[in-house]
Amino acid sequence: MRYLFLFLLTISAAHAQDFVWTPGLQRAYADLQKLKVQSAKQALTTEIGQNGVRIFLDDYADMLLLVTSDDDRAFATLSDREDDRLDALKKLDNNSPWQRVFLAEVRLHWAFSKLKFGKELSASWDVIRAYKLLSENQKLFPNFLPTYKSLGTLHVMIGSVPDNYSWVANLLGLHGNIKQGQQELQRAQQDPTFQLEARLIDLMVRAYVLKFGDSDEQALQQLVSEHADNLLLHFFGATIEQKNGHSEQALAYLTKRPMSSAYQSLPVIENILGDIYLQKGDYATATTHFRQFLATYKGQNFLKDSYYKLFLCQWLAPNQIDVQAAPLLQKVLAVGRTTVESDKAAQKFAEAYFKKGASPNQKILMRARLASDGGFTDSALAYLRPYSDANFSLTPEKAEYNYRLGRIYQRRNEPDSAIPYLNRALALSEPDQLSFGATAALQLGYIYQQKNDRTHARSFFQKALSFKHHEYKNSVDNKARAGLSGL
């Protein structure tokens, strides 16, 4: 009996070392969160033993390398490591709350990577398995805070599934909603290990799923300023601000980003800078950034988008001949893939352009759209002010003209000026279910929500949901449902 007791103690002591955040591993994780991938990998090579934390961080480093480079050859070389790391983690202490968390994190790392390389089906199965692991861990260890960072994220994603696909989630045993996910992300922020990630994810949920308000922007600015040496935060801060029509602030984040060789290369930043200068109407500077992106980038994503934007730089510039810009649009059809939304939009524009051509009015609307999307409302208004509804003969162009003016006034905090234009865009769009109607209804819902007119706000959010077929349905429906729940 004495020897059996000593044997059990030995097993217990061995398992106690299965998941240990050594000082070196803590430093490596901090470096990875900053995108200092090489220094983190060097630190990981000094760690010995089958420590589950090191396995997790090795995998994190590979994921960052893959999603920042979009390199197909690197993906082919590294993809076998997912099963190796999962097998290694399964051999460690399954009585530790860390085991299932790290198994789920590795699954999610590869799901994210696979999505970037067009492996949607395999990525989906990784997400489902990660969800099962985290749900089980929550039941076994309900007070273990690290569980809630990724579980909260998944619950938001599940809650964002369009109504017509919700049965699929239920069939697969995936349950959750946006409010539940947000609460879990708030809880995860109490954990010192994953606090920074949880804060960033929470802000991204507010930006991409909900409505990003002034308090959220202040929280984002504070987070970035607290971590001046964090390239990842500057990058995501810029993408969030650009998404929400604050491209000048996005430019400030990218201008102040750390730029030494210690950081992982991020060629996509050149693409974002090109976007911002295109919105500003500085076509020469935008062209320089898009060309720099194409010269340094090794992947297949964002190629269609970049050539489309290069086309716009020529097409929209004064005194340019359309035929000179057309070869750039031909490149859109010849390169890359349509995995990310911006490439899909570029492909759609190019196909429509070569099939139907483009009216002069499209240039007017495109200039206004780009400026408005970036938050440069003075320029956007100047583009549209010389025209009226009567100048546009096609219904989609009339609808877009009114929608753009409505959004410009809304961004200028002039909601009463915005309302008639958004209402007109909605009325013009409804017969043919144009996307401008759905987005106009959503913005009208926000305006009346701010006015505390719940009846009108509810009516417009429901109207936004009623549009059945348009390219922004998932995003608009998510935001409209969130608006309704907020009432």
Short mmCIF file of C-alpha atoms in Angstrom, two decimals:
data_model
loop_
_atom_site.label_atom_id
_atom_site.label_comp_id
_atom_site.label_asym_id
_atom_site.label_seq_id
_atom_site.Cartn_x
_atom_site.Cartn_y
_atom_site.Cartn_z
CA MET A 1 0.00 0.00 0.00
CA ARG A 2 2.85 2.37 0.84
CA TYR A 3 4.37 1.85 -2.63
CA LEU A 4 1.00 2.40 -4.30
CA PHE A 5 0.62 5.68 -2.39
CA LEU A 6 4.12 6.79 -3.45
CA PHE A 7 3.32 5.87 -7.06
CA LEU A 8 0.11 7.94 -7.00
CA LEU A 9 2.03 10.88 -5.51
CA THR A 10 4.58 10.59 -8.32
CA ILE A 11 1.80 10.59 -10.95
CA SER A 12 0.16 13.59 -9.28
CA ALA A 13 3.44 15.51 -9.13
CA ALA A 14 4.09 14.79 -12.81
CA HIS A 15 0.64 16.04 -13.80
CA ALA A 16 1.15 19.17 -11.72
CA GLN A 17 3.75 20.24 -14.29
CA ASP A 18 1.46 19.67 -17.29
CA PHE A 19 0.17 23.25 -17.43
CA VAL A 20 2.58 25.77 -15.93
CA TRP A 21 2.85 29.42 -16.95
CA THR A 22 6.58 29.83 -16.36
CA PRO A 23 8.03 33.37 -16.49
CA GLY A 24 9.48 32.55 -19.91
CA LEU A 25 6.12 31.40 -21.25
CA GLN A 26 4.42 34.50 -19.86
CA ARG A 27 6.94 36.66 -21.72
CA ALA A 28 6.45 34.62 -24.91
CA TYR A 29 2.68 35.07 -24.72
CA ALA A 30 3.07 38.81 -24.16
CA ASP A 31 5.33 39.01 -27.22
CA LEU A 32 2.88 37.03 -29.36
CA GLN A 33 0.07 39.41 -28.43
CA LYS A 34 2.27 42.26 -29.70
CA LEU A 35 3.13 40.37 -32.93
CA LYS A 36 6.75 39.90 -31.83
CA VAL A 37 6.59 36.37 -33.18
CA GLN A 38 10.30 35.64 -33.64
CA SER A 39 11.34 36.64 -30.12
CA ALA A 40 8.45 34.61 -28.73
CA LYS A 41 9.50 31.53 -30.74
CA GLN A 42 13.07 31.91 -29.51
CA ALA A 43 11.82 32.03 -25.92
CA LEU A 44 9.73 28.90 -26.49
CA THR A 45 12.77 26.91 -27.62
CA THR A 46 14.30 27.29 -24.13
CA GLU A 47 11.30 25.66 -22.42
CA ILE A 48 11.65 21.95 -21.70
CA GLY A 49 9.13 19.19 -21.03
CA GLN A 50 5.63 18.52 -22.32
CA ASN A 51 4.08 21.66 -20.88
CA GLY A 52 0.60 22.27 -22.30
CA VAL A 53 1.14 26.03 -22.14
CA ARG A 54 4.15 25.75 -24.44
CA ILE A 55 2.16 23.57 -26.89
CA PHE A 56 -0.59 26.22 -26.95
CA LEU A 57 1.90 29.05 -27.53
CA ASP A 58 3.76 27.14 -30.27
CA ASP A 59 0.42 26.78 -32.02
CA TYR A 60 -0.46 30.44 -31.45
CA ALA A 61 2.82 31.47 -33.10
CA ASP A 62 2.09 29.33 -36.17
CA MET A 63 -1.43 30.76 -36.45
CA LEU A 64 -0.11 34.33 -36.37
CA LEU A 65 2.47 33.51 -39.03
CA LEU A 66 -0.18 31.98 -41.31
CA VAL A 67 -2.88 34.62 -41.00
CA THR A 68 -0.45 37.53 -41.38
CA SER A 69 1.35 36.08 -44.41
CA ASP A 70 -1.50 34.23 -46.21
CA ASP A 71 1.30 32.05 -47.59
CA ASP A 72 -0.14 28.86 -49.16
CA ARG A 73 3.21 27.07 -49.01
CA ALA A 74 3.58 27.81 -45.31
CA PHE A 75 0.04 26.53 -44.72
CA ALA A 76 0.83 23.29 -46.57
CA THR A 77 4.01 22.85 -44.51
CA LEU A 78 2.50 23.62 -41.10
CA SER A 79 -1.01 22.18 -41.32
CA ASP A 80 0.00 18.71 -40.02
CA ARG A 81 0.92 20.29 -36.71
CA GLU A 82 -2.71 20.64 -35.65
CA ASP A 83 -3.17 16.90 -35.08
CA ASP A 84 0.28 16.58 -33.47
CA ARG A 85 -0.53 19.27 -30.92
CA LEU A 86 -4.01 17.98 -30.22
CA ASP A 87 -2.56 14.49 -29.61
CA ALA A 88 0.10 15.92 -27.27
CA LEU A 89 -2.48 17.89 -25.26
CA LYS A 90 -4.78 14.85 -24.96
CA LYS A 91 -1.96 12.97 -23.19
CA LEU A 92 -1.78 15.60 -20.46
CA ASP A 93 -3.85 15.89 -17.29
CA ASN A 94 -7.54 15.79 -18.23
CA ASN A 95 -8.45 16.79 -14.67
CA SER A 96 -6.91 20.22 -15.28
CA PRO A 97 -9.27 22.99 -16.49
CA TRP A 98 -6.49 24.07 -18.86
CA GLN A 99 -6.56 20.90 -20.96
CA ARG A 100 -9.91 21.47 -22.67
CA VAL A 101 -9.28 25.21 -22.98
CA PHE A 102 -6.02 24.63 -24.84
CA LEU A 103 -7.52 21.87 -26.98
CA ALA A 104 -10.26 24.33 -27.96
CA GLU A 105 -7.77 27.15 -28.56
CA VAL A 106 -5.72 24.98 -30.93
CA ARG A 107 -8.93 24.05 -32.78
CA LEU A 108 -9.85 27.72 -33.10
CA HIS A 109 -6.34 28.71 -34.24
CA TRP A 110 -6.63 26.27 -37.12
CA ALA A 111 -10.23 27.20 -37.87
CA PHE A 112 -9.14 30.82 -38.31
CA SER A 113 -6.17 29.78 -40.45
CA LYS A 114 -8.25 27.43 -42.61
CA LEU A 115 -10.83 30.14 -43.27
CA LYS A 116 -8.06 32.36 -44.61
CA PHE A 117 -7.04 29.59 -47.03
CA GLY A 118 -10.56 28.71 -48.20
CA LYS A 119 -10.95 25.51 -46.14
CA GLU A 120 -14.40 26.40 -44.80
CA LEU A 121 -15.72 22.89 -44.13
CA SER A 122 -12.72 21.76 -42.11
CA ALA A 123 -12.71 25.08 -40.25
CA SER A 124 -16.38 24.61 -39.34
CA TRP A 125 -15.71 21.23 -37.77
CA ASP A 126 -12.87 22.73 -35.73
CA VAL A 127 -15.24 25.42 -34.44
CA ILE A 128 -17.88 22.82 -33.51
CA ARG A 129 -15.33 20.68 -31.63
CA ALA A 130 -13.95 23.77 -29.86
CA TYR A 131 -17.47 24.71 -28.76
CA LYS A 132 -18.07 21.21 -27.34
CA LEU A 133 -14.77 21.31 -25.42
CA LEU A 134 -15.44 24.75 -23.93
CA SER A 135 -19.03 23.89 -23.01
CA GLU A 136 -17.82 20.76 -21.23
CA ASN A 137 -15.14 22.74 -19.43
CA GLN A 138 -17.74 25.29 -18.30
CA LYS A 139 -19.81 22.50 -16.73
CA LEU A 140 -16.80 20.88 -15.05
CA PHE A 141 -15.10 24.11 -13.92
CA PRO A 142 -17.75 26.88 -13.93
CA ASN A 143 -15.47 29.38 -12.18
CA PHE A 144 -12.47 28.93 -14.47
CA LEU A 145 -12.34 32.32 -16.20
CA PRO A 146 -10.12 31.46 -19.23
CA THR A 147 -12.96 29.29 -20.58
CA TYR A 148 -15.15 32.33 -21.15
CA LYS A 149 -12.93 34.24 -23.60
CA SER A 150 -13.46 31.87 -26.51
CA LEU A 151 -16.80 30.47 -25.32
CA GLY A 152 -18.19 34.00 -25.19
CA THR A 153 -16.87 34.65 -28.69
CA LEU A 154 -18.54 31.49 -29.99
CA HIS A 155 -21.83 32.34 -28.30
CA VAL A 156 -21.80 35.73 -30.06
CA MET A 157 -21.09 34.00 -33.38
CA ILE A 158 -23.91 31.51 -32.82
CA GLY A 159 -26.26 34.32 -31.83
CA SER A 160 -25.35 36.11 -35.06
CA VAL A 161 -26.41 33.22 -37.31
CA PRO A 162 -29.26 34.37 -39.60
CA ASP A 163 -32.70 33.07 -38.66
CA ASN A 164 -32.95 30.87 -41.75
CA TYR A 165 -29.78 29.02 -40.68
CA SER A 166 -30.42 28.81 -36.92
CA TRP A 167 -31.82 25.28 -37.30
CA VAL A 168 -28.37 24.14 -38.46
CA ALA A 169 -26.78 25.44 -35.26
CA ASN A 170 -29.46 23.77 -33.17
CA LEU A 171 -29.04 20.50 -35.05
CA LEU A 172 -25.31 20.54 -34.31
CA GLY A 173 -25.95 21.26 -30.64
CA LEU A 174 -24.68 24.84 -30.78
CA HIS A 175 -26.59 27.17 -28.48
CA GLY A 176 -25.95 30.76 -27.51
CA ASN A 177 -26.88 34.37 -28.10
CA ILE A 178 -25.17 37.72 -28.40
CA LYS A 179 -26.12 38.93 -24.92
CA GLN A 180 -24.86 35.74 -23.30
CA GLY A 181 -21.60 35.97 -25.25
CA GLN A 182 -21.05 39.58 -24.24
CA GLN A 183 -21.58 38.74 -20.59
CA GLU A 184 -19.04 35.93 -20.85
CA LEU A 185 -16.51 38.21 -22.54
CA GLN A 186 -16.98 40.70 -19.70
CA ARG A 187 -16.35 37.88 -17.25
CA ALA A 188 -13.21 36.78 -19.12
CA GLN A 189 -11.80 40.28 -18.71
CA GLN A 190 -11.43 39.55 -15.00
CA ASP A 191 -8.81 36.90 -15.85
CA PRO A 192 -5.26 38.35 -15.81
CA THR A 193 -3.98 35.92 -18.46
CA PHE A 194 -6.55 36.51 -21.21
CA GLN A 195 -7.75 39.96 -20.14
CA LEU A 196 -6.19 41.83 -23.07
CA GLU A 197 -7.54 39.41 -25.69
CA ALA A 198 -11.00 39.47 -24.10
CA ARG A 199 -11.06 43.28 -24.11
CA LEU A 200 -10.11 43.39 -27.79
CA ILE A 201 -12.64 40.72 -28.79
CA ASP A 202 -15.38 42.54 -26.89
CA LEU A 203 -14.65 45.75 -28.80
CA MET A 204 -14.58 43.87 -32.11
CA VAL A 205 -18.00 42.37 -31.33
CA ARG A 206 -19.35 45.86 -30.70
CA ALA A 207 -17.82 47.10 -33.96
CA TYR A 208 -18.76 44.25 -36.28
CA VAL A 209 -21.95 42.81 -34.76
CA LEU A 210 -23.54 45.57 -32.67
CA LYS A 211 -23.38 49.38 -32.88
CA PHE A 212 -20.03 50.98 -32.07
CA GLY A 213 -20.75 54.00 -29.88
CA ASP A 214 -18.71 56.92 -28.56
CA SER A 215 -17.95 55.12 -25.29
CA ASP A 216 -16.66 52.12 -27.26
CA GLU A 217 -14.38 54.37 -29.30
CA GLN A 218 -13.00 55.91 -26.12
CA ALA A 219 -12.39 52.43 -24.71
CA LEU A 220 -10.55 51.45 -27.90
CA GLN A 221 -8.38 54.57 -27.83
CA GLN A 222 -7.51 53.91 -24.20
CA LEU A 223 -6.63 50.28 -24.92
CA VAL A 224 -4.28 51.22 -27.78
CA SER A 225 -2.67 54.06 -25.81
CA GLU A 226 -2.04 51.72 -22.86
CA HIS A 227 -0.08 49.40 -25.18
CA ALA A 228 1.94 51.70 -27.42
CA ASP A 229 4.33 48.86 -28.34
CA ASN A 230 1.55 46.48 -29.43
CA LEU A 231 1.36 46.22 -33.23
CA LEU A 232 -1.65 43.90 -33.14
CA LEU A 233 -3.73 46.44 -31.20
CA HIS A 234 -2.75 49.27 -33.56
CA PHE A 235 -3.75 47.09 -36.51
CA PHE A 236 -7.11 46.00 -35.09
CA GLY A 237 -7.74 49.51 -33.78
CA ALA A 238 -7.29 50.80 -37.32
CA THR A 239 -9.58 48.18 -38.86
CA ILE A 240 -12.30 48.86 -36.27
CA GLU A 241 -12.12 52.63 -36.80
CA GLN A 242 -12.14 52.24 -40.57
CA LYS A 243 -15.14 49.91 -40.34
CA ASN A 244 -17.02 52.56 -38.38
CA GLY A 245 -16.27 55.46 -40.69
CA HIS A 246 -13.39 57.03 -38.74
CA SER A 247 -10.57 56.62 -41.24
CA GLU A 248 -8.64 59.63 -39.94
CA GLN A 249 -8.36 57.94 -36.55
CA ALA A 250 -7.46 54.67 -38.31
CA LEU A 251 -4.67 56.53 -40.10
CA ALA A 252 -3.43 57.89 -36.77
CA TYR A 253 -3.21 54.37 -35.32
CA LEU A 254 -1.25 53.12 -38.32
CA THR A 255 1.03 56.17 -38.40
CA LYS A 256 1.92 55.63 -34.72
CA ARG A 257 2.29 51.85 -34.94
CA PRO A 258 5.59 50.27 -33.85
CA MET A 259 7.60 49.54 -36.99
CA SER A 260 10.87 47.83 -35.99
CA SER A 261 12.09 44.54 -37.44
CA ALA A 262 11.18 42.85 -34.16
CA TYR A 263 7.56 42.69 -35.29
CA GLN A 264 5.90 40.26 -37.70
CA SER A 265 5.49 41.77 -41.15
CA LEU A 266 1.92 42.89 -41.94
CA PRO A 267 1.71 43.67 -45.68
CA VAL A 268 -2.08 44.13 -45.42
CA ILE A 269 -1.45 47.44 -43.64
CA GLU A 270 -0.38 48.85 -47.02
CA ASN A 271 -3.76 47.79 -48.40
CA ILE A 272 -5.57 49.56 -45.55
CA LEU A 273 -3.49 52.72 -46.04
CA GLY A 274 -4.37 52.61 -49.73
CA ASP A 275 -8.06 52.41 -48.77
CA ILE A 276 -7.81 55.45 -46.52
CA TYR A 277 -6.07 57.63 -49.10
CA LEU A 278 -8.55 56.48 -51.74
CA GLN A 279 -11.36 57.65 -49.45
CA LYS A 280 -9.55 60.98 -49.04
CA GLY A 281 -9.34 61.35 -52.83
CA ASP A 282 -5.52 61.27 -52.78
CA TYR A 283 -5.27 58.83 -55.66
CA ALA A 284 -1.50 59.05 -56.18
CA THR A 285 -0.68 58.16 -52.56
CA ALA A 286 -3.33 55.44 -52.56
CA THR A 287 -1.79 53.94 -55.70
CA THR A 288 1.65 53.86 -54.04
CA HIS A 289 0.32 51.90 -51.07
CA PHE A 290 -1.64 49.40 -53.18
CA ARG A 291 1.43 48.81 -55.37
CA GLN A 292 3.58 48.31 -52.25
CA PHE A 293 1.09 45.78 -50.92
CA LEU A 294 1.14 43.80 -54.17
CA ALA A 295 4.95 43.85 -54.21
CA THR A 296 5.37 42.43 -50.68
CA TYR A 297 2.34 40.18 -50.18
CA LYS A 298 2.64 36.41 -50.79
CA GLY A 299 -0.98 35.32 -50.43
CA GLN A 300 -4.07 35.05 -52.62
CA ASN A 301 -6.51 37.14 -50.57
CA PHE A 302 -6.98 40.89 -51.21
CA LEU A 303 -5.46 40.67 -54.70
CA LYS A 304 -8.79 41.28 -56.47
CA ASP A 305 -9.55 44.04 -53.98
CA SER A 306 -6.21 45.77 -54.57
CA TYR A 307 -6.50 45.74 -58.37
CA TYR A 308 -10.09 46.98 -58.09
CA LYS A 309 -8.92 49.86 -55.89
CA LEU A 310 -6.08 50.61 -58.32
CA PHE A 311 -8.73 50.77 -61.03
CA LEU A 312 -10.73 53.22 -58.93
CA CYS A 313 -7.65 55.40 -58.42
CA GLN A 314 -7.38 55.81 -62.20
CA TRP A 315 -11.09 55.74 -63.02
CA LEU A 316 -12.01 58.46 -60.50
CA ALA A 317 -9.04 60.75 -61.11
CA PRO A 318 -9.80 63.95 -63.07
CA ASN A 319 -9.24 63.89 -66.83
CA GLN A 320 -8.71 60.13 -66.97
CA ILE A 321 -9.91 57.98 -69.86
CA ASP A 322 -11.86 54.91 -68.78
CA VAL A 323 -10.20 52.63 -71.31
CA GLN A 324 -6.82 53.28 -69.66
CA ALA A 325 -8.12 52.00 -66.34
CA ALA A 326 -9.88 48.92 -67.74
CA PRO A 327 -6.79 46.61 -67.78
CA LEU A 328 -6.60 46.91 -63.99
CA LEU A 329 -10.16 45.65 -63.77
CA GLN A 330 -9.26 42.75 -66.07
CA LYS A 331 -6.66 41.75 -63.46
CA VAL A 332 -9.46 41.48 -60.90
CA LEU A 333 -10.96 38.63 -62.92
CA ALA A 334 -7.58 36.94 -63.42
CA VAL A 335 -5.93 36.87 -59.97
CA GLY A 336 -6.57 35.70 -56.42
CA ARG A 337 -9.65 34.10 -54.93
CA THR A 338 -12.98 35.16 -53.48
CA THR A 339 -12.65 34.04 -49.86
CA VAL A 340 -12.84 37.44 -48.15
CA GLU A 341 -15.72 39.90 -48.59
CA SER A 342 -13.66 42.65 -50.22
CA ASP A 343 -12.50 40.28 -52.97
CA LYS A 344 -16.07 39.12 -53.57
CA ALA A 345 -17.18 42.76 -53.94
CA ALA A 346 -14.32 43.47 -56.36
CA GLN A 347 -15.22 40.45 -58.48
CA LYS A 348 -18.89 41.49 -58.56
CA PHE A 349 -18.04 45.05 -59.64
CA ALA A 350 -15.68 43.88 -62.39
CA GLU A 351 -18.19 41.40 -63.82
CA ALA A 352 -20.95 44.03 -63.83
CA TYR A 353 -18.66 46.67 -65.39
CA PHE A 354 -17.64 44.46 -68.30
CA LYS A 355 -21.20 43.26 -68.81
CA LYS A 356 -23.09 46.56 -68.58
CA GLY A 357 -20.50 49.33 -68.53
CA ALA A 358 -20.81 52.26 -66.14
CA SER A 359 -22.73 55.51 -66.36
CA PRO A 360 -21.09 58.85 -65.47
CA ASN A 361 -23.38 58.95 -62.45
CA GLN A 362 -21.60 55.96 -60.97
CA LYS A 363 -18.41 57.98 -60.63
CA ILE A 364 -20.28 60.69 -58.72
CA LEU A 365 -21.83 58.16 -56.38
CA MET A 366 -18.56 56.23 -55.94
CA ARG A 367 -16.62 59.34 -54.92
CA ALA A 368 -19.35 60.22 -52.42
CA ARG A 369 -19.51 56.65 -51.12
CA LEU A 370 -15.76 56.39 -50.53
CA ALA A 371 -15.55 59.77 -48.80
CA SER A 372 -18.61 59.08 -46.66
CA ASP A 373 -17.41 55.59 -45.70
CA GLY A 374 -14.18 57.14 -44.44
CA GLY A 375 -15.97 59.84 -42.46
CA PHE A 376 -14.81 62.65 -44.77
CA THR A 377 -18.26 64.18 -44.89
CA ASP A 378 -17.28 67.63 -46.17
CA SER A 379 -15.84 66.05 -49.32
CA ALA A 380 -18.75 63.62 -49.65
CA LEU A 381 -21.29 66.43 -49.42
CA ALA A 382 -19.36 68.51 -51.94
CA TYR A 383 -19.50 65.64 -54.44
CA LEU A 384 -23.30 65.37 -54.19
CA ARG A 385 -24.40 68.96 -53.57
CA PRO A 386 -24.49 69.96 -57.28
CA TYR A 387 -27.00 67.16 -58.01
CA SER A 388 -30.56 66.27 -57.18
CA ASP A 389 -32.69 63.15 -57.29
CA ALA A 390 -33.79 64.12 -60.81
CA ASN A 391 -30.25 63.87 -62.18
CA PHE A 392 -30.33 60.08 -61.72
CA SER A 393 -32.52 58.17 -64.13
CA LEU A 394 -32.07 54.62 -62.77
CA THR A 395 -33.91 53.60 -59.59
CA PRO A 396 -30.85 52.00 -57.95
CA GLU A 397 -28.88 55.21 -58.56
CA LYS A 398 -31.71 57.34 -57.14
CA ALA A 399 -31.83 55.09 -54.08
CA GLU A 400 -28.08 55.26 -53.59
CA TYR A 401 -28.01 59.06 -54.02
CA ASN A 402 -30.60 59.47 -51.27
CA TYR A 403 -28.98 56.88 -49.03
CA ARG A 404 -25.56 58.53 -49.33
CA LEU A 405 -26.95 61.95 -48.46
CA GLY A 406 -28.82 60.49 -45.51
CA ARG A 407 -25.70 58.79 -44.17
CA ILE A 408 -23.62 61.93 -44.67
CA TYR A 409 -26.02 64.03 -42.60
CA GLN A 410 -26.28 61.26 -40.03
CA ARG A 411 -22.48 61.15 -39.67
CA ARG A 412 -22.52 64.95 -39.29
CA ASN A 413 -24.88 64.57 -36.30
CA GLU A 414 -27.75 66.15 -38.26
CA PRO A 415 -30.37 63.38 -37.87
CA ASP A 416 -33.37 65.53 -38.82
CA SER A 417 -31.70 66.35 -42.14
CA ALA A 418 -30.87 62.67 -42.65
CA ILE A 419 -34.39 61.29 -42.08
CA PRO A 420 -36.11 62.42 -45.34
CA TYR A 421 -33.24 61.13 -47.50
CA LEU A 422 -33.15 57.76 -45.72
CA ASN A 423 -36.94 57.47 -45.98
CA ARG A 424 -36.72 58.23 -49.71
CA ALA A 425 -33.97 55.59 -50.16
CA LEU A 426 -36.15 53.07 -48.31
CA ALA A 427 -39.21 53.82 -50.46
CA LEU A 428 -37.25 53.56 -53.71
CA SER A 429 -35.55 50.31 -52.65
CA GLU A 430 -38.49 48.36 -51.28
CA PRO A 431 -40.12 47.19 -54.55
CA ASP A 432 -36.91 45.55 -55.81
CA GLN A 433 -35.51 44.74 -52.34
CA LEU A 434 -32.35 46.80 -52.94
CA SER A 435 -29.75 46.73 -50.17
CA PHE A 436 -30.00 50.51 -49.74
CA GLY A 437 -33.49 50.01 -48.32
CA ALA A 438 -32.33 47.56 -45.66
CA THR A 439 -29.39 49.72 -44.62
CA ALA A 440 -31.53 52.89 -44.68
CA ALA A 441 -34.12 51.22 -42.43
CA LEU A 442 -31.37 50.14 -40.02
CA GLN A 443 -29.99 53.69 -39.78
CA LEU A 444 -33.50 55.11 -39.29
CA GLY A 445 -33.90 52.63 -36.44
CA TYR A 446 -30.72 53.98 -34.85
CA ILE A 447 -31.83 57.58 -35.29
CA TYR A 448 -35.21 57.01 -33.63
CA GLN A 449 -33.55 54.90 -30.93
CA GLN A 450 -31.36 57.91 -30.11
CA LYS A 451 -34.48 60.08 -30.05
CA ASN A 452 -35.97 57.58 -27.55
CA ASP A 453 -38.87 57.01 -29.96
CA ARG A 454 -39.14 53.28 -29.40
CA THR A 455 -42.20 52.79 -31.58
CA HIS A 456 -40.55 54.18 -34.71
CA ALA A 457 -37.20 52.56 -33.88
CA ARG A 458 -38.83 49.13 -33.52
CA SER A 459 -40.74 49.60 -36.77
CA PHE A 460 -37.60 50.45 -38.75
CA PHE A 461 -35.49 47.65 -37.25
CA GLN A 462 -38.27 45.22 -38.23
CA LYS A 463 -38.39 46.80 -41.69
CA ALA A 464 -34.64 46.20 -42.07
CA LEU A 465 -35.19 42.52 -41.22
CA SER A 466 -37.99 42.25 -43.78
CA PHE A 467 -35.59 42.68 -46.74
CA LYS A 468 -35.01 39.10 -47.83
CA HIS A 469 -32.26 39.09 -50.44
CA HIS A 470 -29.35 41.53 -50.47
CA GLU A 471 -25.57 41.31 -50.12
CA TYR A 472 -25.44 42.76 -46.59
CA LYS A 473 -28.29 40.72 -45.10
CA ASN A 474 -26.27 38.91 -42.42
CA SER A 475 -24.68 42.10 -41.12
CA VAL A 476 -27.87 44.19 -41.28
CA ASP A 477 -29.98 41.47 -39.66
CA ASN A 478 -27.48 41.03 -36.81
CA LYS A 479 -27.48 44.74 -36.10
CA ALA A 480 -31.27 45.06 -36.44
CA ARG A 481 -31.87 42.17 -34.03
CA ALA A 482 -29.39 43.69 -31.59
CA GLY A 483 -31.24 47.02 -31.94
CA LEU A 484 -34.56 45.36 -31.16
CA SER A 485 -33.17 43.60 -28.11
CA GLY A 486 -31.75 46.94 -26.92
CA LEU A 487 -35.26 48.45 -26.92
#
